[in-house]
PDB file of N, CA, C and O in Angstrom, chain B, residues numbered from 101:
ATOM      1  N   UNK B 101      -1.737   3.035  -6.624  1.00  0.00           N
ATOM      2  CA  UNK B 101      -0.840   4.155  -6.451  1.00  0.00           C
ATOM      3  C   UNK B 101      -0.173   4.429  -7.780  1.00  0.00           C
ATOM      4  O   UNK B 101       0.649   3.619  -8.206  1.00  0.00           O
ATOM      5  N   UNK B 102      -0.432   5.358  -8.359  1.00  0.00           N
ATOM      6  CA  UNK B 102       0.305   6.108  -9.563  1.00  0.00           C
ATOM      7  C   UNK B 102       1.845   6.253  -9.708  1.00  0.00           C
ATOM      8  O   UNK B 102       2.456   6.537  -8.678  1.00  0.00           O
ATOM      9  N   UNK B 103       2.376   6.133 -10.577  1.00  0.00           N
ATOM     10  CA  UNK B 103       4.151   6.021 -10.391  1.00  0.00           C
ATOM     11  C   UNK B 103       4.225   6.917 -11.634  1.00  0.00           C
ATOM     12  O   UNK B 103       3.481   6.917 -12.615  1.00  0.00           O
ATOM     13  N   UNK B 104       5.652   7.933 -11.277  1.00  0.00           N
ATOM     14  CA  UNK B 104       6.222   8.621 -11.745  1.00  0.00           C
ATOM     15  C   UNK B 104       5.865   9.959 -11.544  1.00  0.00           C
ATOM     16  O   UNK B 104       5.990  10.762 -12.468  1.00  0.00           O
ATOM     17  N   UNK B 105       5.371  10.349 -10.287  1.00  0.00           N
ATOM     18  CA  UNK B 105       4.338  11.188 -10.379  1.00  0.00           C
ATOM     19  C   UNK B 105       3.160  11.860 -10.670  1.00  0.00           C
ATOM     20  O   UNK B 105       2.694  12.955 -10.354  1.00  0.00           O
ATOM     21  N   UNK B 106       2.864  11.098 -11.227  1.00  0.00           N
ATOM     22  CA  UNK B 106       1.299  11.439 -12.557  1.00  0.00           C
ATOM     23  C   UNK B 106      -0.289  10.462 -11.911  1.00  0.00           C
ATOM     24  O   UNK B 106      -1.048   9.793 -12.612  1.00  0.00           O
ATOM     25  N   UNK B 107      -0.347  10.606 -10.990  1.00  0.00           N
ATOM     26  CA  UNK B 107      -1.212   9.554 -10.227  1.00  0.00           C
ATOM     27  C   UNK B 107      -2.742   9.915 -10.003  1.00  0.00           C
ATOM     28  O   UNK B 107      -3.530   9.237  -9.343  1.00  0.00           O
ATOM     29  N   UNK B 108      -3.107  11.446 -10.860  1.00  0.00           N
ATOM     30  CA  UNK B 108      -4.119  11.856 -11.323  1.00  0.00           C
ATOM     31  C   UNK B 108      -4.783  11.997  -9.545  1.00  0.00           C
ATOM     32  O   UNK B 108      -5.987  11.911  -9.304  1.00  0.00           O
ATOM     33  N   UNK B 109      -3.878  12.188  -8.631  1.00  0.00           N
ATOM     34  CA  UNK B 109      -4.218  12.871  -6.939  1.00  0.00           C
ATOM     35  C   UNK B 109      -4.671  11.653  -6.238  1.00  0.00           C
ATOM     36  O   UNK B 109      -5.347  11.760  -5.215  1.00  0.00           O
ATOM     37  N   UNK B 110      -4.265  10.223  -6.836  1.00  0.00           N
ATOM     38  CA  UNK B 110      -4.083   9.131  -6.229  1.00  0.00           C
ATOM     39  C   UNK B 110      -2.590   9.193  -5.043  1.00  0.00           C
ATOM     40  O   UNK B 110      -2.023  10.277  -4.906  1.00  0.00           O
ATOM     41  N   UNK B 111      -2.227   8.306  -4.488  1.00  0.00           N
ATOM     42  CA  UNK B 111      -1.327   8.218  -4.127  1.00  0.00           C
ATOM     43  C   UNK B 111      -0.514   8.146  -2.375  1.00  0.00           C
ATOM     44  O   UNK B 111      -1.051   7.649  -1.385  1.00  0.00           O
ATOM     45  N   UNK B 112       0.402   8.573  -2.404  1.00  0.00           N
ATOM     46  CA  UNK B 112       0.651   8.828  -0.767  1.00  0.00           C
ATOM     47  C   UNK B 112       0.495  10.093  -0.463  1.00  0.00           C
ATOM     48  O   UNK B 112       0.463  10.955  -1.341  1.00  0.00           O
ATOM     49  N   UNK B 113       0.388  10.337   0.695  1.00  0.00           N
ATOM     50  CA  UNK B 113       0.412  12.221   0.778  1.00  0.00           C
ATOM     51  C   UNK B 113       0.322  12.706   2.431  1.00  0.00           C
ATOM     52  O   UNK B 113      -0.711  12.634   3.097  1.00  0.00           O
ATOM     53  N   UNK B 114       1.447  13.139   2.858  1.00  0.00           N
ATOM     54  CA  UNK B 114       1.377  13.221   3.971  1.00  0.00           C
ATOM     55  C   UNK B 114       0.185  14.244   4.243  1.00  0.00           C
ATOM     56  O   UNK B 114      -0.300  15.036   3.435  1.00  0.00           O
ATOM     57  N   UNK B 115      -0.259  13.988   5.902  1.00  0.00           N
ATOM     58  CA  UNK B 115      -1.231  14.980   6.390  1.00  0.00           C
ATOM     59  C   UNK B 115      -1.224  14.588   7.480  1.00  0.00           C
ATOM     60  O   UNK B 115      -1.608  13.436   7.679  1.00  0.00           O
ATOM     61  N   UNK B 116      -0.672  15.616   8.855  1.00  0.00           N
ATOM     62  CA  UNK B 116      -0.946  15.724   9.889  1.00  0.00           C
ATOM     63  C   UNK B 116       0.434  15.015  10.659  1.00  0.00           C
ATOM     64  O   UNK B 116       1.585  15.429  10.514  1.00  0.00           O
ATOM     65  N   UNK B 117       0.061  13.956  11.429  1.00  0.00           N
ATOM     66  CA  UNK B 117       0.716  13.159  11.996  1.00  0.00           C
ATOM     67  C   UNK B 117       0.909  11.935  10.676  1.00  0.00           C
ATOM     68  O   UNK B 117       1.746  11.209  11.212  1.00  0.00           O
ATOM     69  N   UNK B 118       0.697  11.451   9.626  1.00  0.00           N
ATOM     70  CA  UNK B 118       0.250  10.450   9.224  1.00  0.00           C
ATOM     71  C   UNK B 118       0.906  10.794   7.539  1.00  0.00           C
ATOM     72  O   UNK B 118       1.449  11.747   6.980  1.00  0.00           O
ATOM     73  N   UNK B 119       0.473   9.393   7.174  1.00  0.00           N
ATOM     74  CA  UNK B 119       0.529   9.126   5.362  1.00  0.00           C
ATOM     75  C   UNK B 119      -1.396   9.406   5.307  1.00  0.00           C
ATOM     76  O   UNK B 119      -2.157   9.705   6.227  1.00  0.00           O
ATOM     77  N   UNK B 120      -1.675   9.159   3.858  1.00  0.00           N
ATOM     78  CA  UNK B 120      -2.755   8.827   3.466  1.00  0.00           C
ATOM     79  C   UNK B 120      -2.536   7.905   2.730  1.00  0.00           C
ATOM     80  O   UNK B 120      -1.582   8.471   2.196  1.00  0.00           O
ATOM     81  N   UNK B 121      -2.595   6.611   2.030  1.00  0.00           N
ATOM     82  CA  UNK B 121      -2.232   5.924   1.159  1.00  0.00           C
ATOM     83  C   UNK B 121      -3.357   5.869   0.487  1.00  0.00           C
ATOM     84  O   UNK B 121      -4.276   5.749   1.297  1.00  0.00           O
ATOM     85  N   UNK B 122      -3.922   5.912  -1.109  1.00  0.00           N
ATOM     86  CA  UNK B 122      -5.019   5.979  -1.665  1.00  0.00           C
ATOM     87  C   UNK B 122      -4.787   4.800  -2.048  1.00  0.00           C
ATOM     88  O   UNK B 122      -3.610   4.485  -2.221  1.00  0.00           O
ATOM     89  N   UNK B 123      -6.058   3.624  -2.333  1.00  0.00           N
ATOM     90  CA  UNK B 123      -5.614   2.321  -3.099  1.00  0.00           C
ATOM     91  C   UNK B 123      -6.894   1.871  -4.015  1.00  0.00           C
ATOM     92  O   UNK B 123      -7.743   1.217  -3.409  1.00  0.00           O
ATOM     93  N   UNK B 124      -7.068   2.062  -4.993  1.00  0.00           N
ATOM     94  CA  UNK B 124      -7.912   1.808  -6.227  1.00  0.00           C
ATOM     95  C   UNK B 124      -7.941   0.372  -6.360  1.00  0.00           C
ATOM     96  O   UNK B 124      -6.878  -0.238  -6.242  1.00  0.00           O
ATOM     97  N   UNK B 125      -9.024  -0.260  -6.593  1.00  0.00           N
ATOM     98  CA  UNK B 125      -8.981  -1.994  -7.355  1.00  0.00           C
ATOM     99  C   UNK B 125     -10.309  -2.378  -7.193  1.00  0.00           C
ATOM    100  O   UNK B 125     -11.259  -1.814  -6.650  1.00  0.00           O
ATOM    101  N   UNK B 126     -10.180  -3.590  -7.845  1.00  0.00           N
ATOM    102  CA  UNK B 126     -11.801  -3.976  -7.964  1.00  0.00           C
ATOM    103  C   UNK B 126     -11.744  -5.117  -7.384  1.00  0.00           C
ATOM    104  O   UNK B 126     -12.713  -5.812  -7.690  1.00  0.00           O
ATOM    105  N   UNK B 127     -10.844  -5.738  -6.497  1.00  0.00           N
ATOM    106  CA  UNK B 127     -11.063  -6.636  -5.512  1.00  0.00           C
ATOM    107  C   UNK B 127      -9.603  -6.644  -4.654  1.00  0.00           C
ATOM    108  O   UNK B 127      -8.691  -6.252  -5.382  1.00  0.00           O
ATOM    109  N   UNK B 128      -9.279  -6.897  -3.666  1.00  0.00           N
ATOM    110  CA  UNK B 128      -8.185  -7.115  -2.400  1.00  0.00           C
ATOM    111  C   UNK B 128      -8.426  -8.555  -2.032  1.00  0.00           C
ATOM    112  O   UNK B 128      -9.505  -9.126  -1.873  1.00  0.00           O
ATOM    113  N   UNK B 129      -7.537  -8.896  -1.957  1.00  0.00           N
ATOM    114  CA  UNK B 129      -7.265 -10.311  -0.935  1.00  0.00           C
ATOM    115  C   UNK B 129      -6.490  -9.719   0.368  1.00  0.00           C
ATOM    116  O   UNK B 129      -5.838  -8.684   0.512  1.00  0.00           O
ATOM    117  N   UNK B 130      -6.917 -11.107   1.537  1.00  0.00           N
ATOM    118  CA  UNK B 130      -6.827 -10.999   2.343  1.00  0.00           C
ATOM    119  C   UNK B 130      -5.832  -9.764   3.530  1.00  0.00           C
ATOM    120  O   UNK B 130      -4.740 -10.325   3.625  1.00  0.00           O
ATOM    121  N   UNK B 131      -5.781  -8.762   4.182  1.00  0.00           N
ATOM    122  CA  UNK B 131      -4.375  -8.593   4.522  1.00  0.00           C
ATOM    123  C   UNK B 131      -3.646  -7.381   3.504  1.00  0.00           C
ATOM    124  O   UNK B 131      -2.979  -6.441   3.937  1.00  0.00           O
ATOM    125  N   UNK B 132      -3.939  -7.641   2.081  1.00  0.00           N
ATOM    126  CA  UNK B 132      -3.401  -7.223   0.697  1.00  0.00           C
ATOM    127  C   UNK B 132      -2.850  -5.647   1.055  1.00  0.00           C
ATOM    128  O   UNK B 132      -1.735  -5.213   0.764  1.00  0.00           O
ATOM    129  N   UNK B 133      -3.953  -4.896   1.777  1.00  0.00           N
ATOM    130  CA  UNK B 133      -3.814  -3.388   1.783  1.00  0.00           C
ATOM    131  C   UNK B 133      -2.794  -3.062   2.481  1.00  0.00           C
ATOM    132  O   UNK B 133      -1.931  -2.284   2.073  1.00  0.00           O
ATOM    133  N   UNK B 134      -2.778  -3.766   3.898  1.00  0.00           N
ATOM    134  CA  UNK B 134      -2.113  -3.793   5.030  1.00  0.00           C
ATOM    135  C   UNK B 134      -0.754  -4.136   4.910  1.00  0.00           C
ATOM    136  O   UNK B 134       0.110  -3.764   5.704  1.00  0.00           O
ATOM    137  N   UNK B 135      -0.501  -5.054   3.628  1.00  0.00           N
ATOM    138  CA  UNK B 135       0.570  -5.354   3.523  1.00  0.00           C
ATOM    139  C   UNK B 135       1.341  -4.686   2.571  1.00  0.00           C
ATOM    140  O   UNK B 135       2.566  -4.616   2.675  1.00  0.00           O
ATOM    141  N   UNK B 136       0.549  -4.060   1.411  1.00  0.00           N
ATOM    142  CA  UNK B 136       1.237  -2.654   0.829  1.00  0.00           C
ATOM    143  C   UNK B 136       1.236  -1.433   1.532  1.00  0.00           C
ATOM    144  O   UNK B 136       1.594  -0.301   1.205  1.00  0.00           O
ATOM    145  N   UNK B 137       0.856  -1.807   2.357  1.00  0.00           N
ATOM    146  CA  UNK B 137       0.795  -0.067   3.539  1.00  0.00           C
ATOM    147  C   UNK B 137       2.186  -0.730   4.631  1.00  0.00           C
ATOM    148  O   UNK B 137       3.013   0.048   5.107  1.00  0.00           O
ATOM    149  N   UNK B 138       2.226  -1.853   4.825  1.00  0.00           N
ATOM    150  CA  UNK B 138       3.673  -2.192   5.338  1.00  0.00           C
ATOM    151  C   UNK B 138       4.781  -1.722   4.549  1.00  0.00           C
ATOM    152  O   UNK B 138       5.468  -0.752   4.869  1.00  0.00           O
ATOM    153  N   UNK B 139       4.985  -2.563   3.297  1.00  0.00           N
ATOM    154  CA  UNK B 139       6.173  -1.787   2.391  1.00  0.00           C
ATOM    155  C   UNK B 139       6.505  -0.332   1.976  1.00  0.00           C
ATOM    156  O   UNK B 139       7.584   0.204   1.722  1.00  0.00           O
ATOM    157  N   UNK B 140       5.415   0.068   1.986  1.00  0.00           N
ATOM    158  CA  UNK B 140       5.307   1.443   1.868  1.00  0.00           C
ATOM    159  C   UNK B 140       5.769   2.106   3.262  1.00  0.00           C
ATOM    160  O   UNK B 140       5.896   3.326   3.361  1.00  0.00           O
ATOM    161  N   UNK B 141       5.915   1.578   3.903  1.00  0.00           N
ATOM    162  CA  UNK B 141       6.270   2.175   5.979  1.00  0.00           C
ATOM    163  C   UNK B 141       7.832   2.232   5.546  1.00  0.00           C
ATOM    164  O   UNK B 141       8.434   3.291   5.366  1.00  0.00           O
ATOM    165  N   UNK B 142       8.547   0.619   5.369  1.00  0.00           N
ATOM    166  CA  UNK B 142       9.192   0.307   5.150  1.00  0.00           C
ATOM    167  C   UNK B 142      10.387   1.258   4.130  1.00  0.00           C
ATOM    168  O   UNK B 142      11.447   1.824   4.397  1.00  0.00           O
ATOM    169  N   UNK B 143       9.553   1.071   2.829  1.00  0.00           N
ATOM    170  CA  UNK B 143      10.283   2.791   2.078  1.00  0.00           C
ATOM    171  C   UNK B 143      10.373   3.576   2.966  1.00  0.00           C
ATOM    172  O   UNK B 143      11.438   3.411   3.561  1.00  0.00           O
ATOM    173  N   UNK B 144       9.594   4.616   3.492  1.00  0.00           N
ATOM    174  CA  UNK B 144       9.043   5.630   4.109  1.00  0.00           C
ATOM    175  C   UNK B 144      10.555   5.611   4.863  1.00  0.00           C
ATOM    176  O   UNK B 144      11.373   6.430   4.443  1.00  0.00           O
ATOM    177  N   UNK B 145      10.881   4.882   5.750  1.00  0.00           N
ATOM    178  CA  UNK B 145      11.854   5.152   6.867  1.00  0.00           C
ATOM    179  C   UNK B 145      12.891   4.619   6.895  1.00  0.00           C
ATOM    180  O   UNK B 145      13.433   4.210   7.922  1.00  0.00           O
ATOM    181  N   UNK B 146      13.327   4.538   5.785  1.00  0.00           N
ATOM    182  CA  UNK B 146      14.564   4.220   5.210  1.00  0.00           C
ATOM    183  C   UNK B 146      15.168   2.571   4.746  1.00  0.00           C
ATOM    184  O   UNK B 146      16.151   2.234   4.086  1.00  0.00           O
ATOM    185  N   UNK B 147      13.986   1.706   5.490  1.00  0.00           N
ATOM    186  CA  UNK B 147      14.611   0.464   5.658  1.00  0.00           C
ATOM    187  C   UNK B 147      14.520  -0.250   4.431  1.00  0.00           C
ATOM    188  O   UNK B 147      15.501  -0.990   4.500  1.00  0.00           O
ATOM    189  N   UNK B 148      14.114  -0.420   3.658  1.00  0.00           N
ATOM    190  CA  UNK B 148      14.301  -0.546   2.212  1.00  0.00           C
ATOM    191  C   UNK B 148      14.431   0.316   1.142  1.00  0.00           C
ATOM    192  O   UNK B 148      14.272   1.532   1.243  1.00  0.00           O
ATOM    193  N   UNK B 149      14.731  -0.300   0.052  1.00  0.00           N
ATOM    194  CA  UNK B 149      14.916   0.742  -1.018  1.00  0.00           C
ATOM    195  C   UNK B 149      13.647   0.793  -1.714  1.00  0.00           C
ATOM    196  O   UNK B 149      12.859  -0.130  -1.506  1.00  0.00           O
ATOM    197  N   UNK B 150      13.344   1.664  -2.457  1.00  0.00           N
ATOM    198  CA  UNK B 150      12.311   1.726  -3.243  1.00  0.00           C
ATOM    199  C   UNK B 150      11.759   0.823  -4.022  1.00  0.00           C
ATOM    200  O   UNK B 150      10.612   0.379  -3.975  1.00  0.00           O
ATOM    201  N   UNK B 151      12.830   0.505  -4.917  1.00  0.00           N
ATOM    202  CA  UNK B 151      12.886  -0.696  -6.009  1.00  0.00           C
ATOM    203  C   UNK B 151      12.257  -1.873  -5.664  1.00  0.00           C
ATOM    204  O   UNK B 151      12.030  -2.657  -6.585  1.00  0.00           O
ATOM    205  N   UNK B 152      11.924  -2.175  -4.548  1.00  0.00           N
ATOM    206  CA  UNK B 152      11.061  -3.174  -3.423  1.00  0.00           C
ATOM    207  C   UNK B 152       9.761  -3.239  -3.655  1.00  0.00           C
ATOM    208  O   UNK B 152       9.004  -4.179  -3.415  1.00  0.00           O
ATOM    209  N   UNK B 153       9.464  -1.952  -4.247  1.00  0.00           N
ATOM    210  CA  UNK B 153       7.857  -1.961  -3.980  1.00  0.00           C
ATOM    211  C   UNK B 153       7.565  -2.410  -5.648  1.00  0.00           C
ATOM    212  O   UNK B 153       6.489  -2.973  -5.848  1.00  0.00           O
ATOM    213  N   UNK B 154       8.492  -2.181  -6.867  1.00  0.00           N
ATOM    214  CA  UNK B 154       8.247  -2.737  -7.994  1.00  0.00           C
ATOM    215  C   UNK B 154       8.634  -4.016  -7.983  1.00  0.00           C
ATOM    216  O   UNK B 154       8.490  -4.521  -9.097  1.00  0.00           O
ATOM    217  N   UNK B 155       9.124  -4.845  -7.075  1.00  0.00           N
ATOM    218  CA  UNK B 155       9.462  -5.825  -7.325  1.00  0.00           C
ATOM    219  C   UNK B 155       8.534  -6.760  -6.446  1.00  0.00           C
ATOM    220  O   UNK B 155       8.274  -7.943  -6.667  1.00  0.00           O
ATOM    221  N   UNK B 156       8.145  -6.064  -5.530  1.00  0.00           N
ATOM    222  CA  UNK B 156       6.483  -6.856  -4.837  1.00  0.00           C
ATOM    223  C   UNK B 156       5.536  -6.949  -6.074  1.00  0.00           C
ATOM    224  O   UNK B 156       5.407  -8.024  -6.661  1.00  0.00           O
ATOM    225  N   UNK B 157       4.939  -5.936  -6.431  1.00  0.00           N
ATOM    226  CA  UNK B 157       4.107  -5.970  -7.847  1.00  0.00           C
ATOM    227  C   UNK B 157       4.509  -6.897  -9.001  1.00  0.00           C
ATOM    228  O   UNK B 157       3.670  -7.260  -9.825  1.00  0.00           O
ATOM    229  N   UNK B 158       5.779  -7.276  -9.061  1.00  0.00           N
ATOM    230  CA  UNK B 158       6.019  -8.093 -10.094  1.00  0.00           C
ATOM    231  C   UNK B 158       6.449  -9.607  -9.766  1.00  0.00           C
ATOM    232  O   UNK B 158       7.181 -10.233 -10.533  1.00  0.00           O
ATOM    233  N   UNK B 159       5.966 -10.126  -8.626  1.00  0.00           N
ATOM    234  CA  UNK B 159       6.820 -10.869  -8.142  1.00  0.00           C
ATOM    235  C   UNK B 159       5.280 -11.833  -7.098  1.00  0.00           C
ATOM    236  O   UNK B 159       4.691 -11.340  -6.136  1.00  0.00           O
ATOM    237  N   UNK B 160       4.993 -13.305  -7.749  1.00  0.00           N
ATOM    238  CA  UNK B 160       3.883 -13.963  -7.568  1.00  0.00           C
ATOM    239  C   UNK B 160       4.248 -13.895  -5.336  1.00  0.00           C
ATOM    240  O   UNK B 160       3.327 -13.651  -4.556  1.00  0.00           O
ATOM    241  N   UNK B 161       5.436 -14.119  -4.954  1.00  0.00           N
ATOM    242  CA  UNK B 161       5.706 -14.465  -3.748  1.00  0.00           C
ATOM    243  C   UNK B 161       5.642 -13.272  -3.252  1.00  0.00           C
ATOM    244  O   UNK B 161       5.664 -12.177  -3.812  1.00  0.00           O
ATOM    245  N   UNK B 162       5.518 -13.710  -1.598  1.00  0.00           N
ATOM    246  CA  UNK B 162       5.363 -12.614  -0.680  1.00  0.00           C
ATOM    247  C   UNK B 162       6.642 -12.480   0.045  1.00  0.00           C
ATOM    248  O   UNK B 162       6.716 -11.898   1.127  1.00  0.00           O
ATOM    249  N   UNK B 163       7.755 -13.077  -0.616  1.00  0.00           N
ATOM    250  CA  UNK B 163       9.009 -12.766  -0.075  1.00  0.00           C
ATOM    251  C   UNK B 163       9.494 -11.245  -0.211  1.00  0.00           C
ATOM    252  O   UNK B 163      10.391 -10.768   0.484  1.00  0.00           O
ATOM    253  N   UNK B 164       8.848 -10.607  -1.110  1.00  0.00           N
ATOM    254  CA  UNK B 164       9.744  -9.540  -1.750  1.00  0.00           C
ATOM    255  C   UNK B 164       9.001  -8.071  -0.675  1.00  0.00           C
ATOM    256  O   UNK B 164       9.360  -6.905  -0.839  1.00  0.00           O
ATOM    257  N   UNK B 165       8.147  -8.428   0.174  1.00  0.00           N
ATOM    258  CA  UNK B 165       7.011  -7.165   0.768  1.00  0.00           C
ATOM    259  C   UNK B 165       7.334  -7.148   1.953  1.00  0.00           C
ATOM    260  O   UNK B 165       7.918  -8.036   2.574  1.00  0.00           O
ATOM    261  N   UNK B 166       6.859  -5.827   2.444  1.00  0.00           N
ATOM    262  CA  UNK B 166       7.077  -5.599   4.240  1.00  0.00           C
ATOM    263  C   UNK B 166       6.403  -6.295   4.862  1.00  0.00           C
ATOM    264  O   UNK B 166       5.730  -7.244   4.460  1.00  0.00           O
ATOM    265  N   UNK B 167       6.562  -5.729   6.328  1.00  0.00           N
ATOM    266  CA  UNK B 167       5.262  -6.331   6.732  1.00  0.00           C
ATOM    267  C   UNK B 167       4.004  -6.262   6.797  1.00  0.00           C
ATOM    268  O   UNK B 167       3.486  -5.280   6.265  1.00  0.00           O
ATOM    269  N   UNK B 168       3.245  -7.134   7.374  1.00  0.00           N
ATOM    270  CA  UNK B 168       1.473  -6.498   7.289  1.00  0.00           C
ATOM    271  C   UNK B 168       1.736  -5.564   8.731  1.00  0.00           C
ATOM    272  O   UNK B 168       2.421  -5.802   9.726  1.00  0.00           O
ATOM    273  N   UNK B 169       1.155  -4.786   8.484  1.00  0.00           N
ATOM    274  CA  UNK B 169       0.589  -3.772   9.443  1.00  0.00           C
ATOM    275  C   UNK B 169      -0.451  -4.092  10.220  1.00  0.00           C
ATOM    276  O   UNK B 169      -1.431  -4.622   9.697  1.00  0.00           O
ATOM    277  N   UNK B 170      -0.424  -3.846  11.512  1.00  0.00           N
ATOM    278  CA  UNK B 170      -1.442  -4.137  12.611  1.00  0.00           C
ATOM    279  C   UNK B 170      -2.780  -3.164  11.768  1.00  0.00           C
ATOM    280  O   UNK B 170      -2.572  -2.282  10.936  1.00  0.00           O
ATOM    281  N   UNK B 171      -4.168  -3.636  12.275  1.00  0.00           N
ATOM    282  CA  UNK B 171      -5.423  -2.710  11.868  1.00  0.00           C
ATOM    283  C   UNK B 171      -5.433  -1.361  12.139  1.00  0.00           C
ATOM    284  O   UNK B 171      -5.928  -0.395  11.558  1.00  0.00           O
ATOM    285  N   UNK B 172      -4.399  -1.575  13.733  1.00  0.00           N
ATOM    286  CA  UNK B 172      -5.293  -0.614  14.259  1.00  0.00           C
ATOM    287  C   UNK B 172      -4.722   1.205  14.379  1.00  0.00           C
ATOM    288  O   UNK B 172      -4.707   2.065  15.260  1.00  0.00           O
ATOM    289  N   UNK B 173      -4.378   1.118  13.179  1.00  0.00           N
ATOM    290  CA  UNK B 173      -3.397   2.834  12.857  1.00  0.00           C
ATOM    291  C   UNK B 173      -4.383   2.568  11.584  1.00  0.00           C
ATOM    292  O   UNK B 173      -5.080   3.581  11.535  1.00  0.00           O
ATOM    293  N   UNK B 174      -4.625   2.024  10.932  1.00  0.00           N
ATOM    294  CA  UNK B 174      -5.381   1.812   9.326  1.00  0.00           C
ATOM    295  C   UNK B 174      -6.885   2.034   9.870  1.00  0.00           C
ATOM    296  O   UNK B 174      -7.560   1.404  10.684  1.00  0.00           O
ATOM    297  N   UNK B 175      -7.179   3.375   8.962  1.00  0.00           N
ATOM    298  CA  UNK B 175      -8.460   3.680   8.748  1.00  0.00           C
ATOM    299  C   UNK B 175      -9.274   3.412   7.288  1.00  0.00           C
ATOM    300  O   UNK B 175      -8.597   3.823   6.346  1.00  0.00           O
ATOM    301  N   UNK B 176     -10.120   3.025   7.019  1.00  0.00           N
ATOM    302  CA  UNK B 176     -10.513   2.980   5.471  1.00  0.00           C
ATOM    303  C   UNK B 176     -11.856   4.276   5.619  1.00  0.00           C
ATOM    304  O   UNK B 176     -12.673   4.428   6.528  1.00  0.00           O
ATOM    305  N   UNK B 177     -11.720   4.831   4.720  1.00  0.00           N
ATOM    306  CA  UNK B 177     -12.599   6.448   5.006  1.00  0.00           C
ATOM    307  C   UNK B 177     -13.839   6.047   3.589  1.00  0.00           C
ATOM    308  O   UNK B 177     -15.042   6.288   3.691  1.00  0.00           O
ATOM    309  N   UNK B 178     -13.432   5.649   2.813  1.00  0.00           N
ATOM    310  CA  UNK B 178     -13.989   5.542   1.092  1.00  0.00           C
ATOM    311  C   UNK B 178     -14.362   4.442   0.781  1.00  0.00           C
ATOM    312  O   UNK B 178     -13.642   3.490   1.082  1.00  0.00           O
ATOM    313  N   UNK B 179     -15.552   4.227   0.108  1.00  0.00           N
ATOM    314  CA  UNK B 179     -15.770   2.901  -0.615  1.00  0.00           C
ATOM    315  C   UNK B 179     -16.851   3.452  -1.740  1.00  0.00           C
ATOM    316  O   UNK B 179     -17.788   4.241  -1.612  1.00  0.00           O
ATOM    317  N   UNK B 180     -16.381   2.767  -2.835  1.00  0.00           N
ATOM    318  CA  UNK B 180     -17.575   3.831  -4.123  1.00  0.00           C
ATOM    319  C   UNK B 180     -17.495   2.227  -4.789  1.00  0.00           C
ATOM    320  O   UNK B 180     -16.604   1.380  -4.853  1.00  0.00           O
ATOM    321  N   UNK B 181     -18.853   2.297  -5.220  1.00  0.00           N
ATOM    322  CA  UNK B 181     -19.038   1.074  -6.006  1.00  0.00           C
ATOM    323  C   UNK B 181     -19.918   1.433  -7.446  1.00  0.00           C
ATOM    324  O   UNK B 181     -20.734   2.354  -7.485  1.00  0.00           O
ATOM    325  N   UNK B 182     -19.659   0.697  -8.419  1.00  0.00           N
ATOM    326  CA  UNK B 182     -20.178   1.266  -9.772  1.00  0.00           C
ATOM    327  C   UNK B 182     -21.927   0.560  -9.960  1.00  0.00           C
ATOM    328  O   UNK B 182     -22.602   0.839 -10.950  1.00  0.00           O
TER     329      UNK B 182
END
């Protein structure tokens, strides 16, 4: 997810009923997506502050992140491999 706005049409983006969350990388661990799509809920509806989600990224523990999100609202639509 791109920060500062400049995310080259990466990113969150509402549509419909829903977010879209876009997530770029060349490998995920376990849970990983689900659990930045938690914090990101978390922003979203007031219950944390923003500053949360830079401090998950910088921060080896999983103290600092929402929760994992159940599967079953999470769709994965994309997969491109080089």
């Amino acid at each position: 997810v791109g920060a500062g706005g400049d995310d080259g049409g990466r990113g969150a983006a509402k549509t419909g009923g829903g977010f879209d969350i876009v997530v770029e990388g060349d490998g995920f661990l376990y849970r990983q997506v689900r659990l930045m799509a938690g914090t990101l809920a978390m922003v979203g509806m007031g219950l944390a502050d923003s500053r949360v989600v830079q401090r998950a990224l910088d921060s080896p523990s999983f103290a600092e992140r929402g929760p994992t999100l159940p599967p079953g609202r999470l769709v994965l639509e994309h997969v491109e491999y080089d």
